[in-house]
Coordinates of C-alpha atoms in Angstrom, one line a residue:
M1 CA 118.1 -2.9 -19.4
S2 CA 116.5 -6.2 -18.2
V3 CA 115.2 -8.5 -21.0
T4 CA 113.0 -11.5 -20.5
T5 CA 112.5 -14.2 -23.1
E6 CA 108.8 -14.6 -22.5
P7 CA 107.0 -14.3 -25.8
G8 CA 105.6 -10.8 -26.5
S9 CA 107.4 -9.3 -23.5
L10 CA 109.5 -7.1 -25.8
G11 CA 106.6 -6.4 -28.2
P12 CA 105.8 -8.3 -31.4
Q13 CA 107.6 -5.8 -33.6
I14 CA 111.1 -6.1 -32.1
A15 CA 113.7 -7.2 -34.6
L16 CA 115.2 -10.6 -33.8
F17 CA 118.7 -8.9 -34.2
E18 CA 117.9 -6.4 -31.5
Y19 CA 116.4 -9.1 -29.3
A20 CA 119.6 -11.2 -29.6
L21 CA 121.8 -8.1 -29.0
R22 CA 120.0 -7.2 -25.8
L23 CA 120.2 -10.8 -24.4
H24 CA 123.9 -10.9 -25.4
Q25 CA 124.6 -7.7 -23.5
Q26 CA 123.4 -9.2 -20.3
D27 CA 126.1 -11.8 -20.3
P28 CA 128.5 -11.1 -23.2
D29 CA 130.8 -14.1 -22.7
S30 CA 128.2 -16.9 -22.4
P31 CA 125.5 -18.6 -24.7
L32 CA 122.1 -17.0 -24.6
P33 CA 119.8 -18.6 -22.0
R34 CA 117.8 -21.5 -23.8
D35 CA 119.4 -20.2 -27.0
G36 CA 117.0 -17.2 -26.7
E37 CA 113.9 -19.3 -27.1
P38 CA 111.0 -18.6 -27.2
Y39 CA 111.6 -15.8 -29.8
P40 CA 109.4 -12.7 -29.7
D41 CA 107.7 -13.9 -32.9
D42 CA 106.8 -17.3 -31.3
E43 CA 103.1 -16.6 -31.1
R44 CA 102.7 -16.0 -34.8
H45 CA 104.7 -19.1 -35.7
R46 CA 103.1 -21.4 -33.2
Y47 CA 100.2 -22.4 -35.6
R48 CA 102.7 -23.1 -38.4
R49 CA 104.3 -25.8 -36.3
Q50 CA 101.0 -27.6 -36.3
R51 CA 101.0 -28.2 -40.1
P52 CA 103.7 -29.7 -42.3
Q53 CA 105.7 -27.1 -44.3
T54 CA 108.6 -29.1 -45.7
R55 CA 108.3 -30.4 -49.3
K56 CA 108.3 -34.1 -49.8
D57 CA 110.9 -33.8 -52.6
Q58 CA 113.9 -32.3 -50.8
R59 CA 115.3 -31.2 -54.1
L60 CA 112.6 -28.6 -54.3
R61 CA 113.2 -27.1 -50.9
G62 CA 113.8 -23.4 -51.3
V63 CA 112.1 -23.1 -54.7
D64 CA 109.2 -21.0 -53.2
V65 CA 111.6 -18.7 -51.4
A66 CA 113.7 -18.3 -54.6
A67 CA 110.5 -17.4 -56.6
I68 CA 109.6 -14.7 -54.1
L69 CA 113.1 -13.3 -54.3
D70 CA 113.0 -13.3 -58.1
V71 CA 109.8 -11.3 -58.2
H72 CA 111.2 -8.9 -55.6
F73 CA 114.5 -8.3 -57.3
G74 CA 112.7 -8.0 -60.6
K75 CA 111.1 -4.8 -59.4
A76 CA 113.8 -2.1 -59.5
D77 CA 112.3 0.1 -56.8
A78 CA 111.0 -2.5 -54.4
P79 CA 112.4 -1.8 -50.9
P80 CA 113.7 -4.6 -48.6
S81 CA 110.9 -3.9 -46.2
E82 CA 108.5 -5.4 -48.7
L83 CA 110.0 -8.8 -47.8
A84 CA 109.5 -8.4 -44.0
D85 CA 106.5 -10.8 -44.0
A86 CA 106.8 -12.4 -47.4
F87 CA 108.0 -15.8 -46.3
C88 CA 105.6 -16.8 -43.5
E89 CA 103.6 -19.2 -45.7
V90 CA 106.5 -21.0 -47.4
D91 CA 109.1 -23.5 -46.2
V92 CA 112.3 -21.6 -45.4
P93 CA 115.4 -23.8 -45.1
I94 CA 117.8 -22.9 -42.3
H95 CA 120.8 -24.4 -44.1
H96 CA 122.6 -23.4 -47.3
N97 CA 120.1 -23.9 -50.2
E98 CA 121.1 -23.9 -53.8
H99 CA 117.8 -22.4 -55.1
I100 CA 118.0 -19.4 -52.7
A101 CA 121.7 -19.0 -53.5
A102 CA 120.9 -19.0 -57.3
A103 CA 118.2 -16.4 -56.8
A104 CA 120.8 -14.2 -55.1
L105 CA 123.3 -14.7 -57.9
R106 CA 120.7 -13.7 -60.5
A107 CA 120.2 -10.3 -58.9
H108 CA 122.5 -7.3 -58.6
R109 CA 125.1 -8.0 -55.9
Q110 CA 124.8 -4.7 -54.1
R111 CA 121.1 -5.0 -54.0
V112 CA 121.3 -8.5 -52.6
R113 CA 123.7 -7.3 -50.0
Q114 CA 121.5 -4.4 -48.9
T115 CA 118.4 -6.6 -48.8
G116 CA 120.2 -9.2 -46.7
R117 CA 121.5 -6.6 -44.3
W118 CA 118.1 -5.0 -43.9
L119 CA 116.2 -8.3 -43.3
V120 CA 118.8 -9.5 -40.7
R121 CA 119.0 -6.1 -38.9
H122 CA 115.3 -5.1 -38.9
S123 CA 113.0 -8.0 -39.5
P124 CA 110.9 -9.2 -36.5
D125 CA 110.1 -12.5 -38.2
R126 CA 112.4 -15.5 -38.1
C127 CA 111.5 -16.6 -41.7
S128 CA 112.5 -13.3 -43.4
T129 CA 115.5 -13.0 -41.1
T130 CA 116.6 -16.4 -42.2
V131 CA 116.3 -15.4 -45.8
G132 CA 118.3 -12.2 -45.2
L133 CA 121.1 -14.3 -43.6
A134 CA 120.9 -16.7 -46.6
L135 CA 121.5 -13.7 -48.9
L136 CA 124.5 -12.6 -46.8
A137 CA 125.8 -16.2 -46.9
T138 CA 126.3 -15.7 -50.7
D139 CA 128.4 -12.6 -50.1
W140 CA 131.9 -11.9 -48.6
A141 CA 131.7 -8.3 -47.3
E142 CA 133.8 -8.2 -44.1
E143 CA 131.8 -5.3 -42.6
D144 CA 128.8 -7.6 -42.1
I145 CA 130.7 -9.9 -39.7
P146 CA 129.3 -8.2 -36.5
L147 CA 125.8 -8.4 -37.9
I148 CA 126.2 -12.1 -38.7
Q149 CA 127.8 -12.9 -35.4
T150 CA 125.0 -11.3 -33.4
I151 CA 122.1 -13.0 -35.2
G152 CA 124.1 -16.2 -35.0
L153 CA 123.8 -16.1 -31.2
L154 CA 120.3 -17.4 -31.8
S155 CA 122.2 -20.4 -32.9
H156 CA 119.6 -23.2 -33.1
R157 CA 117.8 -21.3 -35.9
F158 CA 120.5 -19.1 -37.4
G159 CA 123.7 -21.1 -36.6
P160 CA 124.0 -23.0 -39.9
L161 CA 123.8 -19.9 -42.1
A162 CA 125.8 -17.7 -39.8
A163 CA 128.6 -20.3 -39.9
E164 CA 128.4 -20.5 -43.7
A165 CA 128.4 -16.7 -44.0
L166 CA 131.4 -16.2 -41.6
R167 CA 133.4 -19.0 -43.2
R168 CA 133.3 -17.2 -46.6
R169 CA 134.8 -14.0 -45.2
R170 CA 138.3 -12.8 -44.6
G171 CA 138.8 -13.0 -40.8
G172 CA 136.1 -15.7 -40.7
E173 CA 138.0 -18.1 -38.5
E174 CA 138.4 -15.5 -35.7
A175 CA 134.7 -14.5 -36.1
L176 CA 133.7 -18.2 -35.9
L177 CA 135.8 -18.7 -32.8
W178 CA 134.1 -15.7 -31.1
L179 CA 130.8 -17.3 -31.9
A180 CA 131.8 -20.8 -30.9
Q181 CA 132.6 -19.5 -27.4
R182 CA 129.1 -18.2 -27.1
V183 CA 126.8 -20.9 -28.5
A184 CA 125.7 -24.3 -27.3
G185 CA 123.6 -27.3 -28.5
W186 CA 123.1 -27.6 -32.2
G187 CA 124.5 -24.1 -32.8
R188 CA 127.8 -25.3 -31.4
V189 CA 127.8 -28.2 -33.8
Y190 CA 127.4 -25.9 -36.8
V191 CA 130.0 -23.4 -35.8
I192 CA 132.7 -25.9 -34.7
E193 CA 132.2 -27.9 -37.9
A194 CA 132.8 -24.7 -39.8
L195 CA 135.9 -24.0 -37.8
C196 CA 137.3 -27.4 -38.6
Q197 CA 136.6 -26.8 -42.3
Q198 CA 138.6 -23.6 -42.1
G199 CA 141.7 -25.5 -41.1
A200 CA 141.7 -24.5 -37.4
Y201 CA 144.9 -22.4 -37.6
A202 CA 143.9 -19.5 -35.3
S203 CA 141.4 -21.5 -33.3
R204 CA 143.5 -24.6 -32.8
R205 CA 144.5 -23.9 -29.2
W206 CA 140.9 -23.3 -28.2
L207 CA 139.6 -26.3 -30.1
L208 CA 142.1 -28.6 -28.4
R209 CA 141.0 -27.4 -24.9
H210 CA 137.4 -26.2 -25.0
A211 CA 135.5 -27.4 -28.0
C212 CA 133.6 -30.1 -26.1
D213 CA 131.3 -28.7 -23.5
G214 CA 129.7 -31.9 -22.3
D215 CA 126.6 -31.9 -24.4
Y216 CA 125.8 -35.3 -26.1
L217 CA 125.8 -33.4 -29.5
N218 CA 129.6 -33.1 -29.1
G219 CA 129.7 -36.6 -30.7
Y220 CA 129.0 -35.0 -34.1
F221 CA 132.2 -33.0 -34.1
A222 CA 134.7 -34.6 -31.6
G223 CA 136.4 -36.6 -34.4
R224 CA 136.6 -33.6 -36.6
V225 CA 138.2 -31.5 -33.9
A226 CA 140.8 -34.3 -33.2
T227 CA 141.6 -34.4 -36.9
A228 CA 141.5 -30.7 -37.9
A229 CA 143.4 -29.5 -34.7
H230 CA 146.0 -32.3 -35.0
L231 CA 145.3 -33.7 -31.6
H232 CA 148.0 -36.4 -32.0
E233 CA 150.7 -33.8 -32.4
A234 CA 149.6 -31.7 -29.5
I235 CA 149.1 -34.5 -26.9
T236 CA 152.4 -36.3 -27.9
G237 CA 154.3 -33.0 -27.8
T238 CA 156.4 -31.5 -25.0
E239 CA 154.1 -28.7 -24.1
T240 CA 151.0 -30.4 -22.6
D241 CA 148.9 -28.7 -19.9
D242 CA 146.0 -29.8 -17.8
D243 CA 143.4 -28.2 -20.0
L244 CA 144.8 -30.1 -23.1
V245 CA 145.0 -33.4 -21.2
D246 CA 141.5 -33.1 -19.7
H247 CA 140.0 -32.1 -23.1
T248 CA 141.8 -35.0 -24.8
G249 CA 140.2 -37.3 -22.3
R250 CA 136.8 -35.9 -23.2
L251 CA 137.5 -36.3 -26.9
L252 CA 138.6 -39.9 -26.4
K253 CA 135.6 -40.7 -24.2
I254 CA 133.2 -39.2 -26.8
M255 CA 134.9 -41.0 -29.7
A256 CA 134.7 -44.3 -27.9
G257 CA 130.9 -44.2 -27.9
C258 CA 129.7 -41.9 -30.7
G259 CA 129.0 -44.5 -33.3
G260 CA 126.3 -43.2 -35.7
M261 CA 127.0 -39.6 -34.9
G262 CA 130.7 -39.0 -35.8
M263 CA 134.1 -40.4 -36.1
T264 CA 134.9 -43.2 -33.6
L265 CA 138.2 -44.4 -32.4
E266 CA 138.0 -47.3 -34.8
H267 CA 138.2 -44.9 -37.7
Y268 CA 140.8 -42.5 -36.1
P269 CA 144.2 -43.7 -37.3
P270 CA 146.3 -42.1 -34.4
A271 CA 144.0 -43.6 -31.8
P272 CA 146.6 -45.9 -30.1
H273 CA 149.2 -43.2 -30.0
V274 CA 146.8 -40.6 -28.6
L275 CA 145.4 -43.1 -26.0
A276 CA 149.0 -43.9 -24.9
A277 CA 149.9 -40.3 -24.6
H278 CA 146.7 -39.5 -22.6
V279 CA 147.3 -42.2 -20.0
A280 CA 150.9 -41.2 -19.7
C281 CA 149.8 -37.6 -19.0
L282 CA 147.1 -38.8 -16.7
D283 CA 149.7 -40.6 -14.7
R284 CA 151.3 -37.3 -13.8
Q285 CA 148.0 -35.3 -13.1
T286 CA 146.4 -34.5 -9.8
P287 CA 143.4 -36.9 -9.4
T288 CA 140.0 -35.4 -9.7
L289 CA 136.5 -36.9 -10.0
N290 CA 136.0 -35.8 -13.6
R291 CA 139.4 -37.1 -14.7
Y292 CA 138.7 -40.5 -13.0
V293 CA 135.3 -40.8 -14.7
D294 CA 136.5 -40.0 -18.2
A295 CA 139.5 -42.4 -17.8
A296 CA 137.2 -45.1 -16.5
I297 CA 134.8 -44.8 -19.4
I298 CA 137.7 -44.9 -21.9
T299 CA 139.1 -48.0 -20.1
D300 CA 135.7 -49.7 -20.1
H301 CA 135.4 -49.2 -23.9
L302 CA 138.9 -50.6 -24.4
A303 CA 138.4 -53.6 -22.2
N304 CA 134.9 -54.6 -23.4
K305 CA 135.1 -53.9 -27.1
T306 CA 137.2 -55.6 -29.7
P307 CA 140.7 -54.1 -30.2
Q308 CA 139.6 -53.1 -33.7
Q309 CA 136.8 -51.0 -32.3
S310 CA 139.4 -48.9 -30.5
G311 CA 141.7 -48.7 -33.5
C312 CA 144.3 -50.9 -31.7
T313 CA 146.0 -54.2 -32.0
Q314 CA 145.3 -56.8 -29.3
E315 CA 148.7 -56.1 -27.8
Q316 CA 148.2 -52.3 -27.8
R317 CA 144.7 -52.6 -26.3
D318 CA 145.8 -54.9 -23.5
H319 CA 148.7 -52.7 -22.6
L320 CA 146.5 -49.5 -22.5
V321 CA 144.0 -51.2 -20.3
R322 CA 146.7 -52.2 -17.8
Q323 CA 148.1 -48.6 -17.8
Y324 CA 144.7 -47.0 -17.2
L325 CA 143.8 -49.4 -14.5
A326 CA 147.1 -48.9 -12.8
V327 CA 146.3 -45.1 -12.5
L328 CA 142.6 -45.6 -11.5
D329 CA 143.4 -48.1 -8.7
R330 CA 146.0 -45.9 -7.0
Q331 CA 145.1 -44.9 -3.5
N332 CA 145.0 -41.2 -4.2
W333 CA 142.8 -41.7 -7.2
C334 CA 140.5 -43.9 -5.2
D335 CA 140.3 -41.3 -2.4
A336 CA 139.4 -38.6 -5.0
V337 CA 136.5 -40.5 -6.4
R338 CA 135.2 -41.5 -3.0
A339 CA 135.3 -37.9 -1.8
G340 CA 133.6 -36.5 -4.9
H341 CA 131.0 -39.0 -6.0
D342 CA 127.3 -38.8 -4.9
A343 CA 125.7 -42.2 -4.5
D344 CA 122.2 -40.6 -4.9
N345 CA 123.1 -39.1 -8.3
D346 CA 121.6 -41.0 -11.2
F347 CA 124.8 -40.8 -13.3
F348 CA 127.0 -42.1 -10.5
A349 CA 124.5 -44.9 -9.8
W350 CA 124.8 -45.9 -13.4
F351 CA 128.6 -45.5 -13.4
A352 CA 129.0 -47.7 -10.3
S353 CA 126.8 -50.4 -11.7
N354 CA 128.3 -50.5 -15.2
P355 CA 131.8 -49.3 -16.0
A356 CA 133.1 -49.5 -12.4
A357 CA 131.5 -53.0 -11.9
R358 CA 132.8 -54.4 -15.2
L359 CA 136.3 -53.1 -14.5
H360 CA 136.2 -54.1 -10.9
L361 CA 137.6 -50.7 -10.0
R362 CA 139.2 -50.7 -6.6
A363 CA 137.5 -47.5 -5.4
F364 CA 134.1 -49.1 -5.8
T365 CA 134.8 -52.7 -4.8
E366 CA 136.2 -51.5 -1.5
M367 CA 133.2 -49.3 -0.9
T368 CA 131.0 -52.2 -1.5
D369 CA 133.1 -54.4 0.8
N370 CA 133.0 -51.8 3.5
D371 CA 129.2 -51.7 3.3
R372 CA 128.8 -55.4 4.1

């Protein structure tokens, strides 16, 4: 069945869970297109985005939701469907919230579980679906994992609570890994951070090779991946492969320039050892454009920042720069970048005028000389 993400195309009453499931079935191994946005309830929520909803005192966020839940759970026979449109006029946090969690703990656990399941499975409204997921995030029933994973595919909205809910459950790491392979953007940040909190036992191999997908938001979790997955042990070990080496290059490139987002090389104690292992592995790899670019950006950071900003001593930094430049200036690496780069591409125009120019990379200086 073909599904479009145009608002209203599936009808205003379709449950967001069903909407996510249909989109997922079209391409089961990839993130939903545009994270599934716009959602089917977009029209009804459009006007809410035009007026402020968040409380000025952040300590009171979630109080209104908790009050509605207290009233609902105080009525013994009130069905979960009573809450389907109950939260449209209040501020609903998308992250774990102490007030909502406390309301769940004040009620009977089985009823909280049933209400959370119904709202996530049947609600056509993002606010009540979020509250349902928040209720499930206070629980630990393993049978709810598929439900949580599916709504978590709409990850920009539901990723934080889905990650929290899965992290609490037995088998949660495997469930989080499944979701991490199928989300992007902010959703990927939430899920991978939760994986790192789990200890990254079952997910370590994937994290070391595939966690960073090229989005600038990877800067929020690159350092956590390097630490939780024990990157220094993997890249200095005897069983390195191209995927591990390439992803190590991406992690180092990100950590070189993610100040203000996440852990930088300066605050990553194994930095000099991981850098040395990466350039040694790079020396044995087949040259490609992506490998060249990542290595050049790392080298540019090393050469043009203080040694301390790379977590190195002066001697370590200078030696690493010489090693990287020795690889980048080889004939076969120069040939690879010349064959692959596009002079009309905005990124490569920036690259040629900045890192390549500062480092006087042979591949680019010779191209300039030949143009004269």
